[in-house]
Structures are given as structure tokens and as C-alpha cells.
Short mmCIF file of C-alpha atoms in Angstrom, two decimals:
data_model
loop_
_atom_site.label_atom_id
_atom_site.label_comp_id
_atom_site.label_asym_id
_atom_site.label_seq_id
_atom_site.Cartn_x
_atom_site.Cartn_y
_atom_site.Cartn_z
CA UNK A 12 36.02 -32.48 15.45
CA UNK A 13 37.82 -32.05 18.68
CA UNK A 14 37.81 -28.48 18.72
CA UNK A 15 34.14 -28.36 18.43
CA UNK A 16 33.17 -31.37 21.49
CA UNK A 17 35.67 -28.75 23.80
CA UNK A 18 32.61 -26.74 25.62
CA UNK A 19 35.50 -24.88 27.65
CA UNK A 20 35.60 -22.05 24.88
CA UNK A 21 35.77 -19.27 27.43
CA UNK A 22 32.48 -18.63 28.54
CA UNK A 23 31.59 -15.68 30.97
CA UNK A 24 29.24 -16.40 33.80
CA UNK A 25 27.71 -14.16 34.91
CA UNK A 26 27.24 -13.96 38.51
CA UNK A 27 23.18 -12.41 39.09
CA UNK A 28 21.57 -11.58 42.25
CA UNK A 29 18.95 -14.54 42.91
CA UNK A 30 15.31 -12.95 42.30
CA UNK A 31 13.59 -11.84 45.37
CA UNK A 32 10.29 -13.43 46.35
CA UNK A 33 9.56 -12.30 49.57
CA UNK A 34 8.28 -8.41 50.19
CA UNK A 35 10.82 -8.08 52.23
CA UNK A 36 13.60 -8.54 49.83
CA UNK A 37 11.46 -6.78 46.76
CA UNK A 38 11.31 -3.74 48.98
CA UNK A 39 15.38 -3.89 49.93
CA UNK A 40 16.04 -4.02 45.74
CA UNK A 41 13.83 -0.94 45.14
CA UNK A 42 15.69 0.98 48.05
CA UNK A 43 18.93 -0.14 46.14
CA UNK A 44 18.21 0.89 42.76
CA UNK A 45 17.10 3.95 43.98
CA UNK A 46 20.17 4.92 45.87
CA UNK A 47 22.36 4.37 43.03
CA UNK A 48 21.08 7.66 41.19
CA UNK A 49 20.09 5.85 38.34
CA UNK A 50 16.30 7.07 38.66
CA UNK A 51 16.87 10.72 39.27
CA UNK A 52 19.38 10.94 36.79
CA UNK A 53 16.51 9.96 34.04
CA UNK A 54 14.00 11.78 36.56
CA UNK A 55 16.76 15.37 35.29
CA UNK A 56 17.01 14.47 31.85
CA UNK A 57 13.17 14.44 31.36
CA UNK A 58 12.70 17.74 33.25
CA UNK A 59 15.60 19.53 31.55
CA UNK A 60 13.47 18.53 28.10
CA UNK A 61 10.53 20.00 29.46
CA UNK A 62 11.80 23.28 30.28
CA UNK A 63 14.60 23.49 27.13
CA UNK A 64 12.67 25.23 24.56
CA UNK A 65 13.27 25.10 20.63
CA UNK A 66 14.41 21.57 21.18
CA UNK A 67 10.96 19.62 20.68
CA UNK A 68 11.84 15.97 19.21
CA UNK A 69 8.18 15.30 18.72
CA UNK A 70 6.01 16.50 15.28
CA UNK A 71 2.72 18.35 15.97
CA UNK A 72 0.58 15.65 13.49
CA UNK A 73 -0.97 16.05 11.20
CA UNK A 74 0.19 19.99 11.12
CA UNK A 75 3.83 18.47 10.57
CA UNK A 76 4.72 15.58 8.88
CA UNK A 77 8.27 14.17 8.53
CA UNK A 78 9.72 13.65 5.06
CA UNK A 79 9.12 10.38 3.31
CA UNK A 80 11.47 8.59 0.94
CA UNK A 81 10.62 8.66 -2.72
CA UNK A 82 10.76 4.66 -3.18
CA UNK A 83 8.68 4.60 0.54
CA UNK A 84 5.86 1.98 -0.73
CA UNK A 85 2.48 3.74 0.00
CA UNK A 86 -1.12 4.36 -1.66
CA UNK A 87 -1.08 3.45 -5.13
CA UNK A 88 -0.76 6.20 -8.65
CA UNK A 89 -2.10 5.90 -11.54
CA UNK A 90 0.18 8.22 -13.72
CA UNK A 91 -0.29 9.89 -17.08
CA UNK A 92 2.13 10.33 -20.39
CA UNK A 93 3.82 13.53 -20.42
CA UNK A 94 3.26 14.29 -23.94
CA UNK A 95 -0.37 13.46 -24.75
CA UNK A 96 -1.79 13.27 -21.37
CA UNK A 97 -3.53 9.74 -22.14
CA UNK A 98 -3.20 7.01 -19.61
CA UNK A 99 -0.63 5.07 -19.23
CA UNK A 100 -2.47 1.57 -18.69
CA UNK A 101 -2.92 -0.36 -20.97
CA UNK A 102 -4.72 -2.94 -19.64
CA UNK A 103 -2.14 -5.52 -19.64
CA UNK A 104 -3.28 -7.11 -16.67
CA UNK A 105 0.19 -8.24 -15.13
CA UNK A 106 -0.05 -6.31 -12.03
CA UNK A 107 -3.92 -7.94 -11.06
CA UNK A 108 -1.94 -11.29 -11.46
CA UNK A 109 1.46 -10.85 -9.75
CA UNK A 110 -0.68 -9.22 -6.74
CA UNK A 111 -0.36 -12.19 -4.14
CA UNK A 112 -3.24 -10.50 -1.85
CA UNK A 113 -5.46 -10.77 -4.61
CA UNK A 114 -6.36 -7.33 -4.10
CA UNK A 115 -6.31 -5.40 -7.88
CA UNK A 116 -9.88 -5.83 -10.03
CA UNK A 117 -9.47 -4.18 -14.18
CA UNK A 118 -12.01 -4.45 -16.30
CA UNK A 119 -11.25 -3.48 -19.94
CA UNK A 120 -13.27 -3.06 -22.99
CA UNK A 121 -12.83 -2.34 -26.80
CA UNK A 122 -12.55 1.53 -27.61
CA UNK A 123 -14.37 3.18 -30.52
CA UNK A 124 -10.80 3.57 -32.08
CA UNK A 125 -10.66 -0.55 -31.87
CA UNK A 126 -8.05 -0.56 -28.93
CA UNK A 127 -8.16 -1.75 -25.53
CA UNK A 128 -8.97 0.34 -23.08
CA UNK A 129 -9.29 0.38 -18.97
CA UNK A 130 -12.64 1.17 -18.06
CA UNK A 131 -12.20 -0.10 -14.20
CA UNK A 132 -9.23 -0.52 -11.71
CA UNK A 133 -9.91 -0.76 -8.16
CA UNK A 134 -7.72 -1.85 -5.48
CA UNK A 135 -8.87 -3.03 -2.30
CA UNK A 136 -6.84 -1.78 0.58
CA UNK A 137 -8.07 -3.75 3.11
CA UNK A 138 -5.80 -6.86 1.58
CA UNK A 139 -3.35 -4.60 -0.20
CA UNK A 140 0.22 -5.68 1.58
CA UNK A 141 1.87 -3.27 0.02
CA UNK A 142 4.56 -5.25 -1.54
CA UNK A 143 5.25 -3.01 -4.38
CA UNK A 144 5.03 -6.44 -7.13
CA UNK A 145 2.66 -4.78 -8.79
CA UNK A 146 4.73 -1.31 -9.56
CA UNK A 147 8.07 -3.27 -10.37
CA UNK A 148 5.89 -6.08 -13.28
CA UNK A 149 4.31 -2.50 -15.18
CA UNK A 150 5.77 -2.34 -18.47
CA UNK A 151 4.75 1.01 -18.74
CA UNK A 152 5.72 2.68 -15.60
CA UNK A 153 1.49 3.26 -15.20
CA UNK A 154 1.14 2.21 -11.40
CA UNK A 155 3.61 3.45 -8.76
CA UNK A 156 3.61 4.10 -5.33
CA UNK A 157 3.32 7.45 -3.80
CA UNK A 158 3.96 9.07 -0.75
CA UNK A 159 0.19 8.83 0.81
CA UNK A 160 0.22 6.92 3.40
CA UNK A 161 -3.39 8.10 5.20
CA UNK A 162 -5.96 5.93 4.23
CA UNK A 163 -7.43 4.53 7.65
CA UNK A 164 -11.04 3.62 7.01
CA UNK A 165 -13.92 2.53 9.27
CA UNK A 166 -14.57 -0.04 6.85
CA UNK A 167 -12.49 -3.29 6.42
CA UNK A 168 -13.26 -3.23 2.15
CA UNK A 169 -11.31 0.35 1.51
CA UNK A 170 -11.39 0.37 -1.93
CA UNK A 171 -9.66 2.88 -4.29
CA UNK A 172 -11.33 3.47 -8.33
CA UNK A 173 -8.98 4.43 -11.08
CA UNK A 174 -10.54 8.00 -10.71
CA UNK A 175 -8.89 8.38 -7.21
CA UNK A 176 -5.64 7.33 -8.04
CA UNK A 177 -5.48 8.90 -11.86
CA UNK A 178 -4.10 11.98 -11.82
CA UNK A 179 -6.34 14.87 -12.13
CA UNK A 180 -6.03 16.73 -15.55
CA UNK A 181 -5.93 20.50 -13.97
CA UNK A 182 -3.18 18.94 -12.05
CA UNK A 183 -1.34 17.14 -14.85
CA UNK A 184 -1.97 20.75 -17.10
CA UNK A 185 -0.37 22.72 -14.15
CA UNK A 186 2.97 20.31 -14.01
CA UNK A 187 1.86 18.90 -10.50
CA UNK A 188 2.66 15.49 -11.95
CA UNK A 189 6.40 14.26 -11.78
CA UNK A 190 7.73 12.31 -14.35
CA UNK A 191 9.01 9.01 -11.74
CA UNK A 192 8.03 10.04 -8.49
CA UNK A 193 7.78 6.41 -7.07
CA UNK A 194 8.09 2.63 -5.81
CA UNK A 195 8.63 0.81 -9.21
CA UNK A 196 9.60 3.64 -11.27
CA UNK A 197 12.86 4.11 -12.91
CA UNK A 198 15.68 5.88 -10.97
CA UNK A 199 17.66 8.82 -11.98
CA UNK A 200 20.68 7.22 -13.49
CA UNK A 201 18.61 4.18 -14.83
CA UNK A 202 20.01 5.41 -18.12
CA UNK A 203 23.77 4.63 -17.21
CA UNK A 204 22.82 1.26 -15.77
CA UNK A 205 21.47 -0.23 -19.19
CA UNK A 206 23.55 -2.43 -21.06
CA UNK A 207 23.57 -3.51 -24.54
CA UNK A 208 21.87 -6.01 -25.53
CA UNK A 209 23.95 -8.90 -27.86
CA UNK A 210 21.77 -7.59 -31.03
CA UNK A 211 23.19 -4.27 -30.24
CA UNK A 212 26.45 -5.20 -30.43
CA UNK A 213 26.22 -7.55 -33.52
CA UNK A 214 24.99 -4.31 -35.23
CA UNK A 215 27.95 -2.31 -34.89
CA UNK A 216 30.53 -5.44 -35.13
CA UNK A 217 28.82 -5.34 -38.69
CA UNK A 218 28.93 -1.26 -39.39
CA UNK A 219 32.88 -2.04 -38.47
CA UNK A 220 33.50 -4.79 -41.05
CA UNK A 221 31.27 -2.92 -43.74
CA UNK A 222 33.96 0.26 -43.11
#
């Protein structure tokens, strides 16, 4: 504990001009910082922009809009299953209880067939955080997030029906819809990172002793 009560562990002090108060003095600093260069050095690098065409670091929004990353956590998707084209909610209700900004409403009901069915999902954006808990509890991959990140609203209660955030069938007919394209979907080599589960391997310990 000696080591650590030594406060001589080579600290640098650094030796600072006292503020000025007076006008005097405040006047005397600007006329020094001046006459270093500093200033008209930034003063050239901002005109050489100006004049330096092809060489614009600024996007002309919302004509140009940067690329955004495929797990970026935006507005909400309701996505479809690629063979049938039926929704892929099932009305679970995990995601309207994991939300901590209490912010997802579903309604289900009964279908004629005798299974459950969504008939409402809205999603208030006013409260929505955005903290993806919602995509990563699916069990069916139904709700991800996409790359839409525009929805300012005069209106504090911005909600969003299942109708806006379903994918459109001319859309899903034409292939507009991919497969993962989200926060909370799988990712490309998800297949590689699954292991076995114990069963698995009990199954083919006993296909061994059987040969």
C-alpha cells in the first residue's frame, strides 16, 4: 500500500497562461492567436473546398442518401413466408411483452379454419426506442427491422397498422421481398454457427453401436 499513498507518480503540470479579464488583455490574446497563422490556415482550407470541384463531402438529401447497414435498427417489417405467401405472425404475443416502451398493441381472433390469427398490430412510434427486443424474441423471424428510418410526424402518437408494415403482395409476387433483410433476423452463416443439440448426438452414438 505504499506504492499507492506515493502521489509523486510523475505528473505533468502544465504551465497555462492565467485567463484574461480585463479588455485590455482579451484584446492582446486575440492579436496573438491571430499572428500565429492558425486562423488563416483554416480560413485556406475552407476556401480551397469551395473552389475544388468533384470533391463535395456533403449528400444533397433527400436526392442522396448514404448506405445503411443491414442490422441498422429502423422502422419495423412485417415479413411474409416465401413459399405460401401467408404471414408469418402468429400471434404469439412475445414481442408486445418483451417491448419495455410498451409500445406494440395485437389483437388476435379465431380463423374460420379454427387457428389463430392476427387481425391487429400497431406500433406506436412515438414510444418505440428502437431497441430491436422485439425482432431478436420472434420465433418466427415475422418482425424485423428495416432500413426506413423517415418517419417524422407532426403528431406525438405515430402509429404504424400491420397493413403498413406487411409487405405488399404485388411486391412479395415480384421478389421485392428478401428472405432476412434485417435487425433480428438470422445472418448468412447462421447455419455454420448451430450446434448439436445432446439429443442429436445420443442419436448417432446409438446408429454407431446398432452398426
Amino acid at each position: 500500500m505504499e506504492a499507492y499513498k506515493d502521489r509523486n507518480c510523475g505528473y505533468v503540470y502544465m504551465d497555462e497562461t492565467p485567463i484574461p479579464k480585463k479588455p485590455w488583455e482579451k484584446f492582446k490574446r486575440v492579436i496573438a492567436r491571430s499572428l500565429k497563422g492558425e486562423l488563416f490556415v483554416g480560413l485556406w482550407i475552407v476556401f480551397r473546398e469551395m473552389i475544388t470541384k468533384g470533391n463535395l463531402a456533403t449528400v444533397r438529401y433527400p436526392f442522396e442518401k448514404l448506405p445503411v447497414s443491414p442490422r441498422y435498427r429502423a422502422v419495423h417489417k412485417l415479413l411474409r413466408l416465401i413459399e405460401s405467401g401467408n404471414e408469418r405472425c402468429i400471434g404469439c404475443g412475445l414481442c408486445e411483452k418483451i417491448c419495455i416502451a410498451n409500445c406494440i398493441r395485437i389483437d388476435t381472433k379465431l380463423g374460420e379454419d379454427g387457428r389463430k390469427s392476427v387481425s391487429e398490430y400497431t406500433i406506436n412510434f412515438g414510444r418505440c426506442i428502437y431497441c430491436g427486443f422485439c425482432a431478436e424474441v420472434c420465433p418466427e423471424l415475422a418482425i424485423v427491422h428495416g432500413d426506413e428510418y423517415e418517419n417524422s410526424s407532426e403528431q406525438r402518437a405515430q402509429y404504424a397498422l400491420k397493413e403498413d408494415m406487411l409487405t405488399p403482395m404485388d411486391r412479395f409476387k415480384a421478389n421485392k421481398q428478401r428472405e432476412y433483410p434485417g435487425f433480428g433476423s438470422l445472418s448468412p452463416l447462421a447455419d455454420k454457427w448451430v450446434k448439436k443439440t445432446p439429443l442429436a448426438y445420443t442419436k448417432e452414438e446409438d446408429s454407431c453401436t446398432k452398426q
